[in-house]
Each structure stands twice: as structure tokens, then as C-alpha cells.
Amino acid sequence: MLPIRFPARQLAVLCIALGMMAAVQVPVRAGDAASVKIENFAFTPQELTVKVGTTVTFQNDDDIPHLVVATDSSFRSKALDTGDTYAFTFTKPGDFPYFCGIHPHMQGKITVTQ
């Protein structure tokens, strides 16, 4: 078997190209995962649109606890410490506004479509 040798510059370009291809995002479809970060006393993104069947994971990146609570009580997390996550699968279409149960000025909305 013959060894294959690439010059360092070509190898670097190849690695960068492969990394960029892996970073390309696809639309969120049913069954896919989506995420909301909790940071700086805000939900990011504040509004998110997903398909029915999508699991949304909320991750607390703040250094204090937060609670994720749906306005219609369809979901509610436990208190999330730094680094904790809460996941919820949306099984029906509609708008699902939510807020932080500890800091009610923090608000967001998940829109679920067919």
C-alpha cells in the first residue's frame, strides 16, 4: 500500500472545508432537536418556531437558577442551576408563551407548526 502525502497547506484547507460542511444547519423538522439558552436574564432565541414532534431543550448558562414555565401550564421545569437542562417535546401545534418562574420579566415563545 502506498502512503498518501498531502502538503500541509492542502491538508489545512481540506480540514477547514470539512469543518464548514459539518457546521451547516438544516431547518428544524419534526423529531429534530432545538435549543433555547438562558443567559444574561434572557431566553435566546426569545422566539422559536418548530414542527410538531420537536423536542426543545432549555439550558441554563446563567450563574443563578431559573425556572421555565408555560403560560398555559403545559410544561414546567424544576429549578435549573447553572449548566442544567430541561427538555420538552411539543406534540400539538400552537403558540406556547413561557416565562421564568423566578424572574417573570424573562419571557419567550415557542411556535409549533404542522
mmCIF file of C-alpha atoms in Angstrom:
data_model
loop_
_atom_site.group_PDB
_atom_site.id
_atom_site.type_symbol
_atom_site.label_atom_id
_atom_site.label_comp_id
_atom_site.label_asym_id
_atom_site.label_seq_id
_atom_site.Cartn_x
_atom_site.Cartn_y
_atom_site.Cartn_z
ATOM 1 C CA MET A 1 0.000 0.000 0.000
ATOM 2 C CA LEU A 2 1.363 3.390 -0.983
ATOM 3 C CA PRO A 3 1.274 6.201 1.577
ATOM 4 C CA ILE A 4 -0.672 9.305 0.531
ATOM 5 C CA ARG A 5 1.017 12.576 1.353
ATOM 6 C CA PHE A 6 -0.596 15.990 1.299
ATOM 7 C CA PRO A 7 1.274 19.276 1.641
ATOM 8 C CA ALA A 8 0.426 20.997 4.948
ATOM 9 C CA ARG A 9 -1.436 23.856 3.233
ATOM 10 C CA GLN A 10 -3.705 21.492 1.244
ATOM 11 C CA LEU A 11 -4.387 19.430 4.361
ATOM 12 C CA ALA A 12 -5.334 22.582 6.311
ATOM 13 C CA VAL A 13 -7.719 23.725 3.543
ATOM 14 C CA LEU A 14 -9.310 20.270 3.430
ATOM 15 C CA CYS A 15 -9.854 20.261 7.218
ATOM 16 C CA ILE A 16 -11.401 23.733 7.151
ATOM 17 C CA ALA A 17 -13.722 22.774 4.282
ATOM 18 C CA LEU A 18 -14.881 19.633 6.093
ATOM 19 C CA GLY A 19 -15.479 21.625 9.277
ATOM 20 C CA MET A 20 -17.566 24.190 7.403
ATOM 21 C CA MET A 21 -19.665 21.456 5.822
ATOM 22 C CA ALA A 22 -20.334 19.953 9.260
ATOM 23 C CA ALA A 23 -21.415 23.350 10.617
ATOM 24 C CA VAL A 24 -24.161 23.894 8.020
ATOM 25 C CA GLN A 25 -27.537 23.937 9.777
ATOM 26 C CA VAL A 26 -30.723 22.370 8.479
ATOM 27 C CA PRO A 27 -34.263 23.534 9.252
ATOM 28 C CA VAL A 28 -35.864 22.145 12.401
ATOM 29 C CA ARG A 29 -38.201 19.305 11.393
ATOM 30 C CA ALA A 30 -40.460 17.069 13.422
ATOM 31 C CA GLY A 31 -38.348 14.843 15.632
ATOM 32 C CA ASP A 32 -35.343 17.166 15.418
ATOM 33 C CA ALA A 33 -33.942 18.877 18.486
ATOM 34 C CA ALA A 34 -33.925 22.618 19.097
ATOM 35 C CA SER A 35 -32.493 24.603 21.976
ATOM 36 C CA VAL A 36 -33.049 27.763 23.961
ATOM 37 C CA LYS A 37 -30.218 29.208 26.043
ATOM 38 C CA ILE A 38 -30.863 31.011 29.297
ATOM 39 C CA GLU A 39 -28.195 33.675 29.702
ATOM 40 C CA ASN A 40 -27.963 37.238 30.988
ATOM 41 C CA PHE A 41 -31.531 37.037 32.344
ATOM 42 C CA ALA A 42 -32.933 36.309 28.860
ATOM 43 C CA PHE A 43 -34.091 33.388 26.710
ATOM 44 C CA THR A 44 -32.124 33.120 23.449
ATOM 45 C CA PRO A 45 -33.711 32.979 20.979
ATOM 46 C CA GLN A 46 -36.668 34.742 22.531
ATOM 47 C CA GLU A 47 -38.992 33.286 19.883
ATOM 48 C CA LEU A 48 -38.524 29.901 18.226
ATOM 49 C CA THR A 49 -40.593 28.130 15.554
ATOM 50 C CA VAL A 50 -40.516 24.322 15.386
ATOM 51 C CA LYS A 51 -42.554 21.482 13.886
ATOM 52 C CA VAL A 52 -44.893 19.193 15.853
ATOM 53 C CA GLY A 53 -42.834 16.420 17.454
ATOM 54 C CA THR A 54 -39.765 18.588 18.065
ATOM 55 C CA THR A 55 -38.023 18.407 21.433
ATOM 56 C CA VAL A 56 -36.836 21.790 22.691
ATOM 57 C CA THR A 57 -34.066 21.786 25.291
ATOM 58 C CA PHE A 58 -33.670 24.771 27.606
ATOM 59 C CA GLN A 59 -30.140 25.177 29.018
ATOM 60 C CA ASN A 60 -29.290 27.493 31.901
ATOM 61 C CA ASP A 61 -25.993 29.241 31.163
ATOM 62 C CA ASP A 62 -26.579 31.904 33.852
ATOM 63 C CA ASP A 63 -24.893 31.709 37.220
ATOM 64 C CA ILE A 64 -28.219 31.751 39.092
ATOM 65 C CA PRO A 65 -31.247 29.378 38.975
ATOM 66 C CA HIS A 66 -34.132 29.795 36.550
ATOM 67 C CA LEU A 67 -37.479 28.021 36.007
ATOM 68 C CA VAL A 68 -39.146 27.570 32.600
ATOM 69 C CA VAL A 69 -42.961 27.809 32.907
ATOM 70 C CA ALA A 70 -45.542 27.752 30.093
ATOM 71 C CA THR A 71 -48.242 30.394 30.448
ATOM 72 C CA ASP A 72 -50.875 27.708 29.785
ATOM 73 C CA SER A 73 -49.201 25.297 32.271
ATOM 74 C CA SER A 74 -48.456 22.760 29.505
ATOM 75 C CA PHE A 75 -44.854 22.462 30.727
ATOM 76 C CA ARG A 76 -42.826 23.469 33.771
ATOM 77 C CA SER A 77 -39.205 22.745 34.645
ATOM 78 C CA LYS A 78 -37.676 22.254 38.047
ATOM 79 C CA ALA A 79 -35.308 24.995 39.171
ATOM 80 C CA LEU A 80 -32.389 24.863 36.729
ATOM 81 C CA ASP A 81 -28.983 25.535 38.225
ATOM 82 C CA THR A 82 -26.023 26.592 36.087
ATOM 83 C CA GLY A 83 -25.485 24.004 33.351
ATOM 84 C CA ASP A 84 -28.802 22.207 33.970
ATOM 85 C CA THR A 85 -31.168 21.437 31.094
ATOM 86 C CA TYR A 86 -34.888 20.820 30.692
ATOM 87 C CA ALA A 87 -36.385 19.200 27.580
ATOM 88 C CA PHE A 88 -39.986 19.222 26.389
ATOM 89 C CA THR A 89 -41.481 17.623 23.263
ATOM 90 C CA PHE A 90 -44.215 19.659 21.560
ATOM 91 C CA THR A 91 -46.963 17.310 20.350
ATOM 92 C CA LYS A 92 -49.549 19.798 19.076
ATOM 93 C CA PRO A 93 -49.430 22.989 17.015
ATOM 94 C CA GLY A 94 -49.920 26.426 18.536
ATOM 95 C CA ASP A 95 -48.193 29.288 20.301
ATOM 96 C CA PHE A 96 -46.661 28.481 23.671
ATOM 97 C CA PRO A 97 -45.567 31.612 25.540
ATOM 98 C CA TYR A 98 -43.404 30.931 28.588
ATOM 99 C CA PHE A 99 -41.557 32.815 31.325
ATOM 100 C CA CYS A 100 -39.093 32.298 34.156
ATOM 101 C CA GLY A 101 -40.975 31.348 37.318
ATOM 102 C CA ILE A 102 -38.339 33.120 39.429
ATOM 103 C CA HIS A 103 -37.850 36.189 37.196
ATOM 104 C CA PRO A 104 -41.223 36.795 35.437
ATOM 105 C CA HIS A 105 -39.817 39.619 33.288
ATOM 106 C CA MET A 106 -37.921 36.915 31.357
ATOM 107 C CA GLN A 107 -40.287 35.779 28.592
ATOM 108 C CA GLY A 108 -40.197 33.785 25.383
ATOM 109 C CA LYS A 109 -42.426 31.963 22.928
ATOM 110 C CA ILE A 110 -42.340 28.642 21.073
ATOM 111 C CA THR A 111 -44.497 28.482 17.937
ATOM 112 C CA VAL A 112 -45.284 24.924 16.844
ATOM 113 C CA THR A 113 -46.416 24.289 13.259
ATOM 114 C CA GLN A 114 -47.614 21.183 11.398
#
